[in-house]
Short mmCIF file of C-alpha atoms in Angstrom, two decimals:
data_model
loop_
_atom_site.label_atom_id
_atom_site.label_comp_id
_atom_site.label_asym_id
_atom_site.label_seq_id
_atom_site.Cartn_x
_atom_site.Cartn_y
_atom_site.Cartn_z
CA MET T 1 -16.91 -0.86 -77.34
CA PRO T 2 -15.53 -3.74 -78.25
CA ALA T 3 -17.67 -6.11 -80.18
CA ASN T 4 -17.08 -8.67 -78.09
CA GLU T 5 -17.79 -6.26 -75.05
CA TYR T 6 -20.51 -5.41 -76.50
CA GLU T 7 -21.80 -9.16 -77.80
CA GLN T 8 -21.65 -10.02 -73.85
CA VAL T 9 -23.36 -6.40 -72.83
CA ARG T 10 -26.31 -7.85 -75.16
CA LEU T 11 -26.57 -11.52 -74.20
CA LYS T 12 -26.89 -10.27 -70.10
CA ASN T 13 -29.59 -7.47 -71.26
CA LEU T 14 -31.87 -10.73 -73.04
CA GLU T 15 -31.17 -12.92 -69.86
CA ASP T 16 -31.93 -10.11 -67.32
CA ASN T 17 -35.39 -9.55 -69.71
CA ARG T 18 -36.00 -13.10 -69.59
CA ARG T 19 -35.36 -13.05 -65.95
CA ILE T 20 -38.28 -10.02 -65.94
CA LEU T 21 -40.58 -12.01 -67.89
CA ALA T 22 -40.55 -15.01 -65.67
CA GLU T 23 -40.71 -13.22 -61.97
CA ILE T 24 -44.07 -11.65 -63.62
CA GLY T 25 -45.41 -15.22 -64.73
CA LEU T 26 -45.06 -14.77 -68.51
CA ILE T 27 -42.26 -17.27 -69.22
CA ASN T 28 -40.69 -20.42 -68.14
CA PRO T 29 -37.00 -19.37 -68.01
CA TYR T 30 -36.28 -23.27 -68.25
CA LYS T 31 -37.98 -23.94 -71.20
CA SER T 32 -36.86 -22.81 -74.80
CA LEU T 33 -38.69 -19.87 -76.63
CA PRO T 34 -41.95 -21.93 -79.48
CA LYS T 35 -40.95 -22.13 -82.66
CA VAL T 36 -43.35 -20.37 -85.05
CA SER T 37 -44.34 -21.61 -88.38
CA PHE T 38 -46.86 -20.56 -91.04
CA LYS T 39 -48.93 -22.60 -92.86
CA LYS T 40 -49.97 -21.84 -96.67
CA GLY T 41 -53.29 -21.03 -97.45
CA ILE T 42 -55.38 -24.14 -98.77
CA ARG T 43 -57.03 -24.06 -101.79
CA GLY T 44 -60.28 -25.59 -102.09
CA ASN T 45 -60.42 -29.10 -104.31
CA LYS T 46 -60.70 -28.38 -107.74
CA ARG T 47 -64.32 -29.37 -109.40
CA LYS T 48 -64.17 -32.67 -110.60
CA ALA T 49 -64.02 -33.62 -114.32
CA GLU T 50 -66.93 -34.82 -115.91
CA ASP T 51 -66.41 -38.71 -117.02
CA SER T 52 -65.53 -38.45 -120.48
CA THR T 53 -67.16 -41.39 -121.29
CA SER T 54 -70.62 -40.05 -120.32
CA SER T 55 -73.15 -39.56 -123.16
CA ARG T 56 -73.74 -36.25 -124.24
CA PRO T 57 -77.36 -35.21 -125.30
CA ALA T 58 -77.65 -34.39 -129.56
CA LYS T 59 -76.87 -30.63 -129.95
CA LYS T 60 -80.34 -29.23 -131.16
CA HIS T 61 -80.51 -26.72 -134.27
CA VAL T 62 -82.70 -23.81 -133.58
CA GLU T 63 -83.73 -21.57 -136.17
CA LEU T 64 -83.80 -17.96 -135.31
CA ASP T 65 -86.31 -14.92 -137.25
CA PRO T 66 -83.71 -12.21 -137.19
CA GLU T 67 -86.80 -9.52 -137.03
CA ASN T 68 -87.85 -10.92 -133.47
CA SER T 69 -84.35 -12.24 -132.07
CA GLY T 70 -83.96 -9.81 -129.55
CA SER T 71 -80.57 -8.73 -129.04
CA LEU T 72 -79.51 -10.70 -131.53
CA ARG T 73 -79.17 -9.21 -134.88
CA GLY T 74 -78.18 -10.55 -137.88
CA SER T 75 -74.79 -12.23 -137.68
CA ARG T 76 -73.06 -9.86 -135.06
CA ARG T 77 -74.21 -9.93 -131.64
CA ARG T 78 -75.45 -6.70 -130.74
CA SER T 79 -77.32 -4.67 -127.45
CA ALA T 80 -80.74 -3.68 -127.99
CA ARG T 81 -80.06 -1.73 -124.75
CA VAL T 82 -77.74 0.79 -126.40
CA LYS T 83 -79.47 0.98 -129.71
CA GLY T 84 -79.56 4.51 -130.97
CA LYS T 85 -77.42 5.77 -128.38
CA GLU T 86 -73.84 7.92 -129.01
CA VAL T 87 -71.25 6.15 -128.94
CA PRO T 88 -68.97 8.05 -126.30
CA THR T 89 -65.65 9.27 -127.70
CA GLU T 90 -61.85 8.55 -126.11
CA THR T 91 -61.85 11.88 -124.25
CA LYS T 92 -65.44 11.26 -122.76
CA LEU T 93 -64.56 7.92 -121.63
CA LYS T 94 -61.34 9.11 -119.90
CA GLU T 95 -63.11 11.71 -118.13
CA GLU T 96 -65.80 9.51 -116.73
CA VAL T 97 -63.14 7.30 -115.56
CA ASP T 98 -61.20 9.82 -113.88
CA GLN T 99 -64.16 11.17 -112.22
CA TRP T 100 -64.94 7.46 -110.93
CA ILE T 101 -61.22 7.05 -109.39
CA ASP T 102 -61.96 10.25 -108.00
CA GLU T 103 -65.11 9.63 -106.32
CA ASN T 104 -64.08 6.31 -105.30
CA ASP T 105 -60.61 5.92 -104.61
CA ALA T 106 -60.03 9.06 -102.73
CA PRO T 107 -57.87 8.10 -99.33
CA ALA T 108 -60.25 9.22 -96.20
CA LYS T 109 -59.54 12.61 -94.78
CA VAL T 110 -58.37 12.40 -91.36
CA ALA T 111 -60.80 14.39 -88.78
CA PRO T 112 -59.26 17.21 -87.30
CA ASN T 113 -58.55 17.37 -83.61
CA ARG T 114 -59.37 13.43 -83.19
CA PRO T 115 -59.70 13.02 -79.45
CA ASN T 116 -57.18 10.46 -77.69
CA PHE T 117 -58.58 7.54 -76.39
CA TYR T 118 -57.14 4.13 -74.65
CA GLY T 119 -58.77 0.90 -76.28
CA ALA T 120 -59.98 -0.86 -79.27
CA VAL T 121 -60.55 1.52 -82.10
CA PRO T 122 -64.34 0.43 -83.77
CA GLY T 123 -64.01 -0.91 -87.13
CA VAL T 124 -60.53 -2.03 -87.09
CA GLU T 125 -59.74 -5.42 -86.56
CA VAL T 126 -56.67 -7.13 -85.20
CA GLY T 127 -54.32 -8.41 -88.01
CA THR T 128 -55.09 -5.07 -90.30
CA VAL T 129 -51.98 -4.10 -92.36
CA TRP T 130 -51.38 -0.89 -93.74
CA ALA T 131 -48.63 0.00 -96.18
CA THR T 132 -47.29 2.92 -94.52
CA ARG T 133 -47.49 4.68 -90.69
CA MET T 134 -49.41 7.58 -92.26
CA GLU T 135 -52.28 4.99 -93.21
CA CYS T 136 -52.08 3.09 -89.86
CA CYS T 137 -52.57 7.24 -88.63
CA ARG T 138 -55.53 7.73 -90.68
CA ASP T 139 -57.25 4.79 -88.94
CA GLY T 140 -56.34 5.80 -85.64
CA ILE T 141 -54.43 2.37 -84.36
CA HIS T 142 -51.15 4.46 -83.87
CA ARG T 143 -51.26 8.20 -85.11
CA PRO T 144 -47.54 9.06 -84.31
CA THR T 145 -46.02 8.52 -87.74
CA VAL T 146 -42.48 8.38 -86.64
CA ALA T 147 -42.39 7.91 -82.84
CA GLY T 148 -42.42 4.49 -81.43
CA ILE T 149 -44.80 5.94 -78.10
CA HIS T 150 -48.01 7.83 -78.26
CA ALA T 151 -48.14 9.12 -74.84
CA GLY T 152 -50.81 10.12 -72.83
CA GLN T 153 -52.08 11.78 -69.28
CA ASP T 154 -53.07 8.59 -67.85
CA GLY T 155 -50.51 6.35 -69.87
CA SER T 156 -49.60 5.61 -73.49
CA PHE T 157 -52.33 4.96 -75.89
CA SER T 158 -50.22 2.74 -78.12
CA ILE T 159 -46.97 1.85 -79.28
CA ALA T 160 -45.03 0.74 -82.13
CA LEU T 161 -42.55 -2.47 -82.66
CA SER T 162 -40.53 -1.69 -85.48
CA GLY T 163 -36.65 -1.95 -85.45
CA GLY T 164 -36.11 -0.99 -81.77
CA TYR T 165 -32.71 -2.78 -79.85
CA GLU T 166 -31.64 -6.04 -80.28
CA ASP T 167 -32.00 -7.09 -76.65
CA ASN T 168 -35.29 -7.05 -76.41
CA ILE T 169 -37.65 -10.21 -76.47
CA ASP T 170 -40.90 -11.08 -78.69
CA LEU T 171 -42.55 -14.01 -77.47
CA GLY T 172 -45.99 -12.97 -79.49
CA ASP T 173 -48.34 -12.62 -76.56
CA CYS T 174 -45.72 -10.86 -74.48
CA PHE T 175 -42.89 -8.70 -75.03
CA THR T 176 -39.98 -6.57 -73.26
CA TYR T 177 -40.08 -2.76 -74.58
CA THR T 178 -37.30 -0.56 -74.54
CA GLY T 179 -38.60 3.31 -74.52
CA GLU T 180 -36.96 6.33 -76.06
CA GLY T 181 -34.71 8.60 -75.60
CA GLY T 182 -30.60 8.20 -75.23
CA ARG T 183 -29.23 9.21 -78.79
CA ASP T 184 -27.49 11.89 -79.74
CA LEU T 185 -30.02 14.11 -81.82
CA LYS T 186 -27.20 14.92 -84.16
CA GLY T 187 -27.44 11.88 -86.09
CA THR T 188 -24.27 10.26 -87.13
CA ALA T 189 -21.17 11.25 -89.57
CA ASN T 190 -22.76 8.84 -92.27
CA LYS T 191 -26.44 10.08 -92.13
CA PRO T 192 -26.03 13.45 -90.30
CA LYS T 193 -29.71 13.73 -90.94
CA ASN T 194 -31.08 10.87 -89.97
CA LEU T 195 -31.72 11.95 -86.09
CA ARG T 196 -32.74 7.76 -85.16
CA THR T 197 -29.41 6.52 -86.10
CA ALA T 198 -26.88 7.63 -83.63
CA PRO T 199 -25.72 5.08 -80.83
CA GLN T 200 -26.96 5.12 -77.44
CA SER T 201 -25.01 7.68 -75.82
CA LYS T 202 -26.53 8.34 -72.67
CA ASP T 203 -29.25 6.74 -69.99
CA GLN T 204 -33.43 6.98 -70.70
CA THR T 205 -35.01 9.15 -68.37
CA LEU T 206 -38.49 8.11 -67.25
CA THR T 207 -40.43 11.75 -68.70
CA ARG T 208 -42.67 11.70 -71.73
CA GLY T 209 -43.46 8.57 -73.73
CA ASN T 210 -41.65 6.45 -70.74
CA LEU T 211 -43.20 8.33 -67.99
CA ALA T 212 -46.57 7.45 -70.22
CA LEU T 213 -45.90 3.85 -70.42
CA SER T 214 -44.65 3.36 -66.43
CA ARG T 215 -48.66 5.10 -65.59
CA ASN T 216 -50.22 1.99 -67.87
CA VAL T 217 -48.94 -0.19 -65.17
CA GLU T 218 -50.72 2.15 -62.60
CA THR T 219 -53.98 2.89 -64.07
CA GLY T 220 -54.64 -0.44 -65.93
CA ASN T 221 -55.35 1.20 -69.05
CA PRO T 222 -54.67 -1.31 -72.21
CA VAL T 223 -52.13 -0.22 -75.20
CA ARG T 224 -52.40 -0.80 -79.02
CA VAL T 225 -49.72 -2.43 -80.31
CA ILE T 226 -48.33 -2.30 -84.22
CA ARG T 227 -45.47 -4.54 -85.26
CA GLY T 228 -43.50 -3.16 -88.12
CA TYR T 229 -41.67 -5.21 -90.96
CA LYS T 230 -38.30 -3.79 -89.63
CA LEU T 231 -38.83 -5.79 -86.44
CA GLN T 232 -37.77 -8.89 -89.43
CA GLN T 233 -34.32 -8.87 -87.90
CA PHE T 234 -34.97 -9.34 -83.44
CA SER T 235 -38.39 -11.15 -84.14
CA GLN T 236 -40.04 -13.75 -86.04
CA PHE T 237 -43.37 -12.45 -85.38
CA ALA T 238 -42.59 -9.29 -87.52
CA PRO T 239 -44.81 -8.70 -90.42
CA GLU T 240 -43.21 -9.34 -93.95
CA ASP T 241 -44.16 -6.20 -95.37
CA GLY T 242 -45.96 -2.90 -93.80
CA TYR T 243 -47.67 -2.63 -90.60
CA ARG T 244 -49.84 -5.32 -88.31
CA TYR T 245 -51.98 -4.24 -85.80
CA ASP T 246 -51.68 -6.81 -83.55
CA GLY T 247 -54.27 -5.80 -80.84
CA MET T 248 -54.06 -4.05 -77.11
CA PHE T 249 -51.83 -5.34 -74.48
CA PHE T 250 -51.64 -4.54 -70.62
CA LYS T 251 -48.20 -3.73 -69.28
CA SER T 252 -46.91 -5.49 -66.39
CA ALA T 253 -43.86 -3.94 -65.04
CA TYR T 254 -41.50 -0.97 -65.95
CA GLY T 255 -37.82 -0.98 -64.36
CA SER T 256 -33.95 0.69 -65.53
CA MET T 257 -31.38 -1.42 -66.35
CA VAL T 258 -27.93 -0.85 -65.98
CA THR T 259 -25.47 -1.58 -68.47
#
C-alpha cells in the first residue's frame, strides 16, 4: 500500500475511533484533546541557616578518666560491646553478606496453578511500575508475558497497552483497543523469528482474546490495564520505563472496522 494511501486509511480510522468514543459518551468530538503536563516533584524547604551573628556558648573542657570512660579507651574510640570478640575474616564477612542477600533479595516465587479472577489484586496499588512483564506476571496483574490479552470464559482478565496500532486513541481514562490476530506469524524477511513484526495481512476474527473482550461488555466484568513504555510512540500516557498498572476499566462497546 502506498504511503499516502496508508496515511489516508490511518486518519480515517482515527476519525472513526473518535466517533465511536463520542457515540458512547466518553468524549466530545468537537473538543480538542487535552494536553498533559507532569510537574516535577517539589522538594521541601531547606533548613534555614542559623544566624551567624548569634552568640554561641563557650566550649567546656571536660577531663575524662580513661579507666571509667565507657567505650572511650585511650586516644582511639573503641566499642566496648565487641571487646574480646574475634574479628571476622574477609571470607567470613563475604559468606554472611551472600547469605543475607539470598534470604532477603530473592524474587518471590509464583504459586503454581494460581486461580484467575476479575477485579483488583490485593496488595497491588494503581500506579505500580515493574521493570519487566515477568514481574508484572508474578504479581498477578497481567499474567501473559507476551500476549496483550489475558482471556477468560466470562471476559478478559487484563490487557496490555504496549506498542499497538497507530490508529488507536488513548485519552488516559478511556481508549480504543485493537484486538489480536491478522498478522503472518512467520515474521518478516528482516526479522523472521519475531512473530509480531509482520504487517497486518488479514482480517481479525471474533475468537480467542477478541471474543473474551467482547464478553466483558455482556458480563460487565472489569479489565485490569497496564501500559508499557513502547506505547510512547502513540500515547502521551505511556510510562517512561517499564510497565505501569493503571487500574480497572470497563469495556463499553466493541465492533469491527473495515479498511
